Short mmCIF file of C-alpha atoms and ligand atoms in Angstrom, two decimals:
data_model
loop_
_atom_site.label_atom_id
_atom_site.label_comp_id
_atom_site.label_asym_id
_atom_site.label_seq_id
_atom_site.Cartn_x
_atom_site.Cartn_y
_atom_site.Cartn_z
CA MET A 247 -12.86 -10.74 70.01
CA ILE A 248 -14.06 -13.97 67.53
CA GLY A 249 -16.34 -12.61 64.88
CA ALA A 250 -20.35 -13.10 65.34
CA PHE A 251 -20.59 -12.93 69.23
CA SER A 252 -20.26 -9.17 68.96
CA CYS A 253 -23.84 -9.00 67.24
CA GLY A 254 -27.47 -8.80 67.22
CA ILE A 255 -28.62 -12.73 69.28
CA MET A 256 -25.24 -14.32 69.87
CA SER A 257 -24.65 -16.48 67.59
CA VAL A 258 -22.91 -20.11 67.77
CA GLN A 259 -19.23 -20.32 66.90
CA VAL A 260 -17.69 -23.73 66.03
CA ILE A 261 -14.74 -25.07 66.22
CA VAL A 262 -13.50 -27.48 63.52
CA GLY A 263 -10.20 -29.82 63.13
CA ALA A 264 -9.42 -28.88 59.85
CA GLN A 265 -7.13 -31.89 58.77
CA TRP A 266 -6.87 -35.16 60.13
CA GLY A 267 -7.20 -34.26 63.65
CA ASP A 268 -4.63 -33.30 66.79
CA GLU A 269 -4.65 -29.54 65.15
CA GLY A 270 -4.10 -28.23 68.51
CA LYS A 271 -7.84 -27.30 68.81
CA GLY A 272 -7.59 -28.21 73.26
CA LYS A 273 -5.45 -25.16 72.95
CA VAL A 274 -7.92 -22.56 71.03
CA VAL A 275 -10.73 -23.82 73.32
CA ASP A 276 -9.48 -22.68 75.96
CA LEU A 277 -8.26 -19.79 74.15
CA LEU A 278 -11.71 -18.84 73.25
CA ALA A 279 -13.24 -20.03 76.10
CA GLU A 280 -12.48 -16.98 78.28
CA GLN A 281 -14.97 -15.19 75.62
CA SER A 282 -17.37 -17.69 75.91
CA ASP A 283 -20.30 -18.74 78.59
CA ILE A 284 -20.97 -22.14 77.78
CA VAL A 285 -18.25 -24.54 75.36
CA ALA A 286 -20.27 -27.66 74.10
CA ARG A 287 -18.33 -30.81 72.44
CA TYR A 288 -20.93 -32.58 69.26
CA GLN A 289 -19.77 -36.30 68.49
CA GLY A 290 -16.64 -38.18 69.36
CA GLY A 291 -15.03 -40.01 72.34
CA ALA A 292 -12.24 -40.57 74.47
CA ASN A 293 -10.26 -41.00 71.26
CA ALA A 294 -9.80 -37.44 71.28
CA GLY A 295 -6.74 -36.49 73.27
CA HIS A 296 -6.17 -32.57 74.25
CA THR A 297 -3.28 -31.52 75.50
CA LEU A 298 -3.28 -27.85 77.75
CA VAL A 299 0.01 -26.31 79.55
CA VAL A 300 -0.76 -23.87 81.09
CA GLY A 301 1.96 -22.33 83.97
CA ASP A 302 3.92 -25.45 84.43
CA ARG A 303 1.04 -28.07 84.49
CA LYS A 304 -0.19 -30.22 81.65
CA TYR A 305 -3.52 -31.68 80.91
CA VAL A 306 -4.89 -33.99 78.95
CA LEU A 307 -8.12 -33.98 78.13
CA HIS A 308 -10.54 -36.73 76.57
CA LEU A 309 -14.31 -36.18 77.10
CA ILE A 310 -14.45 -32.89 78.72
CA PRO A 311 -13.75 -29.71 77.02
CA SER A 312 -10.77 -27.65 77.66
CA GLY A 313 -13.27 -24.72 78.88
CA ILE A 314 -13.54 -26.19 82.09
CA LEU A 315 -10.33 -24.57 82.98
CA HIS A 316 -12.16 -21.27 82.63
CA ASP A 317 -14.31 -21.39 86.07
CA ASN A 318 -16.78 -19.19 84.87
CA VAL A 319 -17.53 -21.06 81.78
CA VAL A 320 -19.98 -24.29 81.81
CA CYS A 321 -19.01 -27.34 79.82
CA VAL A 322 -21.93 -29.58 77.87
CA ILE A 323 -20.96 -33.37 76.42
CA GLY A 324 -23.71 -33.30 73.92
CA ASN A 325 -25.82 -36.09 72.35
CA GLY A 326 -23.82 -36.61 69.54
CA VAL A 327 -20.66 -37.60 71.97
CA VAL A 328 -20.27 -41.30 73.14
CA ILE A 329 -18.94 -41.48 76.91
CA ASP A 330 -17.32 -43.63 78.73
CA PRO A 331 -17.82 -43.72 82.07
CA VAL A 332 -14.36 -44.81 83.66
CA ALA A 333 -12.56 -42.57 81.51
CA LEU A 334 -14.83 -39.86 82.32
CA MET A 335 -14.50 -40.51 86.27
CA GLU A 336 -11.20 -40.68 85.67
CA GLU A 337 -11.15 -37.11 84.19
CA ILE A 338 -13.42 -35.95 86.62
CA ALA A 339 -10.80 -37.07 89.27
CA LEU A 340 -7.78 -35.48 87.26
CA LEU A 341 -9.48 -31.82 87.53
CA GLU A 342 -10.16 -32.10 90.71
CA SER A 343 -6.75 -33.71 92.23
CA PHE A 344 -5.45 -30.29 90.00
CA GLY A 345 -8.41 -28.03 92.19
CA ILE A 346 -10.76 -27.28 89.31
CA SER A 347 -14.10 -27.58 90.53
CA ILE A 348 -16.51 -28.87 88.25
CA GLU A 349 -19.39 -28.91 90.46
CA GLY A 350 -22.38 -26.86 88.45
CA ARG A 351 -19.88 -26.59 85.08
CA LEU A 352 -20.74 -30.08 83.49
CA LYS A 353 -23.43 -30.77 81.56
CA ILE A 354 -23.76 -34.85 80.20
CA SER A 355 -26.46 -35.23 77.62
CA HIS A 356 -29.56 -37.35 78.65
CA LYS A 357 -29.51 -38.49 74.81
CA ALA A 358 -25.38 -39.72 74.33
CA HIS A 359 -24.64 -43.39 74.39
CA LEU A 360 -22.26 -45.25 76.50
CA ILE A 361 -19.47 -46.80 75.85
CA MET A 362 -19.15 -50.61 77.10
CA PRO A 363 -16.41 -52.84 78.33
CA TYR A 364 -17.46 -54.98 75.37
CA HIS A 365 -16.99 -52.15 72.75
CA LYS A 366 -13.43 -51.72 73.53
CA LEU A 367 -12.86 -55.38 73.51
CA LEU A 368 -14.70 -55.40 70.01
CA ASP A 369 -12.37 -52.35 68.35
CA THR A 370 -9.95 -54.21 70.04
CA LEU A 371 -10.53 -57.57 68.14
CA GLN A 372 -12.06 -55.91 64.93
CA GLU A 373 -8.46 -54.18 64.00
CA SER A 374 -6.97 -57.42 63.82
CA GLY A 375 -8.62 -58.04 60.71
CA GLN A 376 -9.27 -54.34 59.10
CA LYS A 377 -6.48 -52.43 60.53
CA ILE A 378 -7.80 -48.54 60.51
CA GLY A 379 -5.69 -48.58 63.23
CA THR A 380 -7.96 -46.97 65.74
CA THR A 381 -7.49 -45.85 68.96
CA GLY A 382 -9.59 -48.93 70.40
CA ARG A 383 -11.14 -46.96 72.47
CA GLY A 384 -14.57 -48.78 71.69
CA ILE A 385 -16.08 -45.87 69.53
CA GLY A 386 -16.84 -47.53 66.19
CA PRO A 387 -18.79 -50.35 68.63
CA ALA A 388 -20.74 -47.89 70.64
CA TYR A 389 -22.01 -45.75 66.93
CA ILE A 390 -22.82 -49.46 65.51
CA ASP A 391 -24.54 -50.38 68.61
CA LYS A 392 -25.91 -46.62 68.18
CA TYR A 393 -27.29 -46.53 64.59
CA SER A 394 -28.49 -50.56 64.66
CA ARG A 395 -30.47 -49.32 67.66
CA THR A 396 -29.27 -51.20 70.68
CA GLY A 397 -27.09 -48.83 72.08
CA ILE A 398 -27.97 -47.68 75.73
CA ARG A 399 -27.64 -44.34 76.95
CA ILE A 400 -26.71 -42.09 79.64
CA VAL A 401 -30.81 -41.55 80.45
CA ASP A 402 -30.68 -45.00 80.82
CA LEU A 403 -28.37 -45.33 83.80
CA LEU A 404 -31.53 -43.30 86.10
CA ASP A 405 -33.49 -46.25 85.47
CA ARG A 406 -31.85 -49.28 86.81
CA THR A 407 -34.00 -52.19 86.12
CA ILE A 408 -34.00 -51.23 82.13
CA LEU A 409 -30.63 -50.38 82.66
CA GLU A 410 -29.50 -54.10 84.03
CA GLU A 411 -32.32 -55.30 81.40
CA LYS A 412 -30.30 -53.42 78.72
CA LEU A 413 -26.55 -54.64 79.90
CA ARG A 414 -27.38 -58.18 80.03
CA ARG A 415 -28.69 -58.45 76.71
CA GLY A 416 -25.88 -56.36 75.41
CA ILE A 417 -23.22 -58.59 77.32
CA ALA A 418 -25.37 -61.52 75.75
CA GLN A 419 -25.11 -60.32 72.69
CA LYS A 420 -21.06 -59.71 72.16
CA ASN A 421 -20.19 -62.56 74.57
CA GLU A 422 -21.95 -64.57 71.69
CA TRP A 423 -20.02 -62.61 69.17
CA PHE A 424 -16.27 -63.27 71.34
CA ARG A 425 -16.86 -66.59 71.59
CA LYS A 426 -17.78 -67.98 68.47
CA VAL A 427 -16.47 -65.48 65.91
CA TYR A 428 -13.18 -64.38 67.90
CA ASP A 429 -12.86 -67.16 70.10
CA ALA A 430 -11.91 -64.65 72.62
CA LYS A 431 -12.62 -64.72 76.82
CA GLU A 432 -16.01 -63.57 77.67
CA LEU A 433 -16.65 -60.62 79.94
CA ASP A 434 -18.63 -61.64 83.12
CA VAL A 435 -21.63 -60.29 83.29
CA GLU A 436 -22.19 -59.64 86.89
CA THR A 437 -18.92 -57.59 86.64
CA THR A 438 -20.19 -55.58 84.48
CA VAL A 439 -23.76 -55.15 85.65
CA ALA A 440 -22.60 -53.92 89.03
CA GLU A 441 -19.92 -51.82 87.98
CA TYR A 442 -22.40 -50.12 85.39
CA LEU A 443 -25.51 -49.45 88.14
CA GLU A 444 -22.77 -47.88 90.29
CA PHE A 445 -22.15 -45.09 87.96
CA ASP A 446 -25.67 -43.95 87.77
CA ARG A 447 -24.85 -42.82 91.23
CA LYS A 448 -21.63 -41.35 90.38
CA ILE A 449 -22.24 -39.43 87.19
CA ASP A 450 -26.43 -38.56 87.92
CA SER A 451 -25.83 -35.01 89.07
CA TYR A 452 -24.09 -33.85 85.77
CA ILE A 453 -26.87 -35.28 83.49
CA THR A 454 -29.61 -32.58 82.03
CA ASP A 455 -31.30 -32.27 79.11
CA THR A 456 -28.63 -30.13 76.82
CA THR A 457 -30.53 -30.08 73.86
CA TYR A 458 -33.08 -27.72 75.48
CA PHE A 459 -29.77 -26.29 77.83
CA VAL A 460 -28.06 -24.76 74.96
CA ASN A 461 -31.19 -24.24 72.58
CA GLU A 462 -32.30 -21.65 75.57
CA ALA A 463 -28.70 -20.21 76.35
CA TRP A 464 -28.26 -19.76 73.05
CA ARG A 465 -31.81 -17.93 72.49
CA GLU A 466 -30.73 -15.56 75.63
CA GLY A 467 -28.06 -14.54 73.84
CA LYS A 468 -25.02 -16.53 75.95
CA ARG A 469 -22.07 -17.20 74.01
CA LEU A 470 -21.55 -20.71 72.95
CA LEU A 471 -18.63 -21.74 71.54
CA VAL A 472 -19.19 -25.57 69.98
CA GLU A 473 -16.18 -27.78 69.56
CA GLY A 474 -15.75 -30.78 67.31
CA ALA A 475 -13.12 -33.46 68.32
CA GLN A 476 -11.07 -35.17 65.08
CA GLY A 477 -10.85 -33.83 61.96
CA ALA A 478 -12.58 -33.02 59.00
CA LEU A 479 -10.27 -35.35 57.05
CA LEU A 480 -11.59 -38.33 59.60
CA ASP A 481 -15.51 -37.79 59.09
CA ILE A 482 -17.62 -40.58 58.33
CA ASP A 483 -18.82 -39.18 55.13
CA HIS A 484 -16.65 -36.53 54.32
CA GLY A 485 -13.32 -37.91 55.34
CA THR A 486 -11.24 -40.52 53.67
CA TYR A 487 -13.20 -43.53 54.12
CA PRO A 488 -12.72 -45.84 55.34
CA PHE A 489 -10.12 -44.50 57.38
CA VAL A 490 -12.29 -42.41 59.24
CA THR A 491 -13.93 -42.39 62.74
CA SER A 492 -17.50 -43.13 63.41
CA SER A 493 -18.99 -39.93 63.68
CA SER A 494 -19.19 -36.80 61.68
CA PRO A 495 -16.20 -34.48 63.26
CA THR A 496 -17.32 -31.18 60.26
CA SER A 497 -19.34 -28.95 61.58
CA GLY A 498 -22.07 -30.06 60.30
CA GLY A 499 -22.11 -32.54 62.79
CA ALA A 500 -22.45 -29.59 65.72
CA CYS A 501 -26.32 -29.60 64.75
CA THR A 502 -27.05 -32.80 65.23
CA GLY A 503 -24.68 -33.44 68.04
CA LEU A 504 -26.18 -30.89 70.04
CA GLY A 505 -29.91 -30.44 69.07
CA LEU A 506 -28.34 -26.76 67.33
CA PRO A 507 -30.55 -25.34 64.46
CA PRO A 508 -28.30 -24.70 61.46
CA THR A 509 -29.71 -20.84 61.80
CA ALA A 510 -28.25 -20.84 65.79
CA ILE A 511 -24.31 -20.92 63.43
CA GLY A 512 -22.47 -18.06 62.96
CA GLY A 513 -19.35 -19.27 62.24
CA VAL A 514 -16.83 -21.84 61.57
CA ILE A 515 -13.50 -21.41 63.31
CA GLY A 516 -10.96 -24.14 61.29
CA ILE A 517 -8.20 -25.00 63.47
CA ALA A 518 -5.69 -26.06 60.84
CA LYS A 519 -1.42 -26.93 61.78
CA ALA A 520 1.23 -24.98 59.45
CA TYR A 521 1.95 -28.55 58.22
CA CYS A 522 -0.10 -31.83 58.39
CA THR A 523 -0.29 -34.90 60.72
CA ARG A 524 -2.08 -38.11 60.62
CA VAL A 525 -2.45 -41.20 63.30
CA GLY A 526 -3.43 -44.28 62.12
CA ASN A 527 -3.78 -45.57 58.93
CA GLY A 528 -4.77 -44.46 55.27
CA PRO A 529 -3.82 -42.32 51.78
CA PHE A 530 -1.23 -38.68 53.45
CA PRO A 531 -0.34 -37.15 50.12
CA THR A 532 1.97 -35.23 51.90
CA GLU A 533 3.86 -37.76 54.03
CA LEU A 534 7.77 -37.32 54.42
CA ASP A 535 8.61 -40.70 55.38
CA ASP A 536 12.47 -39.44 55.60
CA GLN A 537 14.19 -37.07 57.56
CA THR A 538 12.23 -34.06 57.22
CA GLY A 539 9.22 -36.23 58.81
CA GLU A 540 11.46 -37.31 61.61
CA ARG A 541 12.62 -33.34 62.25
CA LEU A 542 8.32 -32.05 61.90
CA ARG A 543 7.80 -35.51 64.48
CA SER A 544 10.07 -34.40 67.14
CA GLU A 545 10.22 -30.83 66.78
CA GLY A 546 6.37 -30.84 66.75
CA GLY A 547 6.03 -33.50 69.70
CA GLU A 548 4.05 -35.08 67.06
CA PHE A 549 3.22 -38.25 69.38
CA GLY A 550 -0.94 -39.12 69.55
CA ALA A 551 -2.17 -37.56 73.21
CA THR A 552 -4.43 -40.57 73.91
CA THR A 553 -1.75 -43.67 72.70
CA GLY A 554 1.12 -42.32 72.26
CA ARG A 555 1.14 -43.64 68.87
CA PRO A 556 4.29 -41.29 66.83
CA ARG A 557 1.92 -39.70 64.74
CA ARG A 558 2.58 -39.29 60.80
CA CYS A 559 4.24 -35.98 59.51
CA GLY A 560 4.05 -34.27 56.26
CA TRP A 561 3.80 -30.72 54.56
CA LEU A 562 1.10 -28.39 54.54
CA ASP A 563 -1.80 -30.14 51.97
CA LEU A 564 -3.61 -26.93 50.33
CA VAL A 565 -5.75 -29.10 48.25
CA ALA A 566 -6.93 -31.10 51.42
CA LEU A 567 -7.55 -27.75 53.43
CA ARG A 568 -9.13 -26.48 50.38
CA TYR A 569 -11.64 -29.22 50.51
CA SER A 570 -12.30 -29.21 54.24
CA ALA A 571 -12.78 -25.45 53.90
CA MET A 572 -15.86 -26.36 51.46
CA VAL A 573 -17.33 -28.88 53.98
CA ASN A 574 -16.93 -27.07 56.39
CA GLY A 575 -17.66 -23.77 56.08
CA ILE A 576 -14.71 -22.55 57.69
CA THR A 577 -14.89 -18.97 57.76
CA GLU A 578 -11.77 -17.78 59.49
CA ILE A 579 -8.59 -20.24 60.40
CA VAL A 580 -6.06 -20.60 63.63
CA LEU A 581 -2.95 -21.81 62.12
CA THR A 582 -1.08 -23.47 64.84
CA LYS A 583 2.29 -24.48 65.39
CA LEU A 584 3.85 -22.32 63.37
CA ASP A 585 6.69 -22.22 65.64
CA VAL A 586 7.87 -26.12 64.81
CA LEU A 587 8.97 -24.60 61.32
CA ASN A 588 10.67 -22.19 62.83
CA ASN A 589 14.43 -24.02 61.60
CA PHE A 590 13.98 -25.24 58.36
CA ASP A 591 15.51 -23.66 55.56
CA GLU A 592 12.92 -24.34 52.98
CA LEU A 593 9.38 -25.38 53.32
CA ARG A 594 7.51 -27.00 50.82
CA VAL A 595 3.53 -26.79 50.09
CA CYS A 596 1.31 -29.26 48.27
CA THR A 597 -0.95 -26.57 45.87
CA ASP A 598 -2.28 -29.07 43.91
CA TYR A 599 -2.54 -32.87 43.21
CA LEU A 600 -1.59 -34.57 40.27
CA LEU A 601 -3.22 -37.90 38.60
CA ASP A 602 -1.38 -39.71 35.84
CA GLY A 603 0.49 -36.60 35.05
CA ARG A 604 -3.01 -34.35 34.47
CA PRO A 605 -3.94 -31.69 37.17
CA LEU A 606 -6.68 -33.55 39.66
CA LYS A 607 -9.90 -30.75 40.09
CA TYR A 608 -11.18 -32.21 43.03
CA PHE A 609 -10.17 -33.94 46.40
CA PRO A 610 -10.63 -37.70 45.68
CA CYS A 611 -13.54 -39.38 47.37
CA ASP A 612 -11.82 -43.03 47.05
CA CYS A 613 -8.64 -43.93 48.54
CA ALA A 614 -7.63 -45.27 46.20
CA THR A 615 -7.02 -42.54 43.60
CA LEU A 616 -6.26 -40.42 46.93
CA GLU A 617 -3.01 -43.08 47.66
CA ARG A 618 -2.16 -42.46 43.62
CA VAL A 619 -2.13 -38.76 44.24
CA GLN A 620 1.02 -36.59 43.07
CA PRO A 621 1.27 -33.86 45.18
CA VAL A 622 2.68 -30.28 43.41
CA TYR A 623 4.84 -28.09 45.74
CA GLU A 624 5.72 -24.71 45.44
CA THR A 625 8.78 -24.04 48.21
CA PHE A 626 8.76 -21.23 50.38
CA LYS A 627 11.66 -19.81 52.32
CA GLY A 628 11.49 -20.77 55.89
CA TRP A 629 12.12 -17.87 58.90
CA ASN A 630 15.32 -19.50 60.97
CA SER A 631 14.76 -17.96 63.60
CA SER A 632 11.93 -18.27 66.89
CA LEU A 633 8.93 -16.76 67.34
CA ALA A 634 9.40 -16.81 71.06
CA ASP A 635 9.02 -13.36 71.27
CA CYS A 636 6.07 -12.53 68.82
CA ARG A 637 3.03 -11.24 70.36
CA ALA A 638 1.53 -9.04 67.37
CA TYR A 639 1.37 -9.61 63.54
CA ALA A 640 4.29 -7.47 62.65
CA ASP A 641 6.55 -9.09 65.29
CA LEU A 642 6.75 -12.39 62.64
CA PRO A 643 9.93 -12.51 60.08
CA LYS A 644 8.68 -11.38 56.92
CA ALA A 645 8.61 -15.19 55.84
CA ALA A 646 6.45 -16.30 58.19
CA ARG A 647 3.91 -13.39 57.23
CA ASP A 648 4.42 -14.63 54.04
CA TYR A 649 3.29 -18.40 54.31
CA VAL A 650 0.14 -17.38 56.97
CA GLU A 651 -0.95 -14.91 53.82
CA MET A 652 -0.09 -17.64 51.32
CA ILE A 653 -2.73 -19.95 53.37
CA GLU A 654 -5.23 -17.30 53.35
CA ARG A 655 -5.25 -16.51 49.66
CA ALA A 656 -5.34 -20.53 49.19
CA ILE A 657 -8.75 -21.29 51.30
CA GLY A 658 -10.05 -17.41 51.34
CA ALA A 659 -10.42 -17.40 55.00
CA ARG A 660 -8.71 -15.10 57.28
CA VAL A 661 -6.46 -16.53 59.78
CA SER A 662 -7.25 -14.93 62.52
CA TYR A 663 -4.93 -16.29 65.35
CA ILE A 664 -1.63 -18.14 64.81
CA GLY A 665 0.17 -20.42 67.38
CA THR A 666 3.59 -19.73 68.36
CA GLY A 667 4.04 -22.14 70.73
CA PRO A 668 2.41 -24.93 73.24
CA GLY A 669 1.81 -22.12 75.97
CA ARG A 670 -1.43 -20.57 77.25
CA ASP A 671 0.29 -17.00 76.26
CA GLU A 672 2.12 -18.60 72.97
CA VAL A 673 -0.29 -16.71 70.77
CA VAL A 674 -0.49 -13.95 68.08
CA THR A 675 -3.92 -12.34 68.06
CA ARG A 676 -4.28 -10.62 64.25
P1 IMP B 171 -11.38 -44.67 66.28
O1 IMP B 171 -11.59 -43.25 66.26
O2 IMP B 171 -10.42 -44.93 67.33
O3 IMP B 171 -12.16 -45.50 65.81
O4 IMP B 171 -10.12 -44.68 65.10
C1 IMP B 171 -10.16 -44.11 63.67
C2 IMP B 171 -9.68 -43.23 63.21
O5 IMP B 171 -9.29 -41.83 63.61
C3 IMP B 171 -7.89 -43.45 63.56
O6 IMP B 171 -7.02 -43.40 62.63
C4 IMP B 171 -7.55 -42.83 64.53
O7 IMP B 171 -6.05 -43.17 64.46
C5 IMP B 171 -7.94 -41.70 64.05
N1 IMP B 171 -8.54 -40.65 65.52
C6 IMP B 171 -9.25 -40.88 66.10
N2 IMP B 171 -9.19 -40.32 67.24
C7 IMP B 171 -8.14 -39.00 66.73
C8 IMP B 171 -7.96 -37.85 67.26
O8 IMP B 171 -8.49 -37.57 68.24
N3 IMP B 171 -6.53 -37.63 66.27
C9 IMP B 171 -6.07 -38.14 65.39
N4 IMP B 171 -6.92 -39.02 65.14
C10 IMP B 171 -7.64 -40.12 65.93
#
């Protein structure tokens, strides 16, 4: 039972990625959705990829919360998300092809911004200069338009005249950039306008005032699980800027991205992998550029669900995790993919950073410093056995329990679930 769901007016539980994303949030949301009425997503877009294994089926969702696999759960895509209608339609079609009905169970915020074809094109063109290593899904350019107040929102789909006017203006402006700045091919105005006018018909039935929906649900005592995409260290404010995404995956983003008051939040569940991975560029102090990193990648299947890129792999970084726990206010941890460490004789964990031989008190705010830190490692004995049959905490080998408890002590939060394999049932509940 998730802690705060059991008291008075049900409080909202927020799920955040505690590292650089890809911690396995999809599986955790799928698991906790069983005890939820509503699962709501608050930021990011189709840059996220949640892989779920249910029986012999594998689902990869990018926009729709993985709670959709439970037919009693209503899923919300909040105002803080940027929506690519092409990706959304594909996802709806995929779910329907698996016989999952979303009728009445998907609510999309009026206020969410749309990703346009020119955002995706711009993302790719900008990458040739800045090399953040983005997913190329148009996320940054869409948030730029949002904050420069030229974005097109879901609500605009409801008025064809307004939509057409905004679209023509947006395409004309971006075409000028493509021509003058990038010497790139321009978008065809009429094709794009026709395509987006069609989305109005397809998405109309899902459009809702989700701000009222989630607030009323909260006040009625419904159980709300609120899901962030990516991870805290990719947060636009608190992550390893500029190698970050363009939104706020940290728990604070849950309020702005859904219109829920901070007082609604009763707990923050941090999802942390038993080791670390990162996709895209940017500092990664515990990265293993060797055979051990290669082993983590192959045993953990560490390839991006959205782009297929190999993920960079390294040992667990407790300095980064402590920082993430602080910024997010993590009240409990779900430790994922512990089984990936099954066959290591020794495990290393970074407990501190040194800079020029001196201990560093804080997680550095600039990438130049973070690139220079030297991780201080503690070595732990591996368990060298399979966790496949472990269902209770006591079933875990002692060395695995020691590893879990070391994390709890370092972070000051309880590890409530432990992932022991990709399947829905492969989890140990404490
Ligand atoms: P963007 O979000 O596509 O703009 O990419 C910005 C950075 O965030 C890049 O380093 C991406 O690899 C990273 N990123 C974006 N989405 C995810 C995700 O779901 N998991 C892990 N990294 C991500």
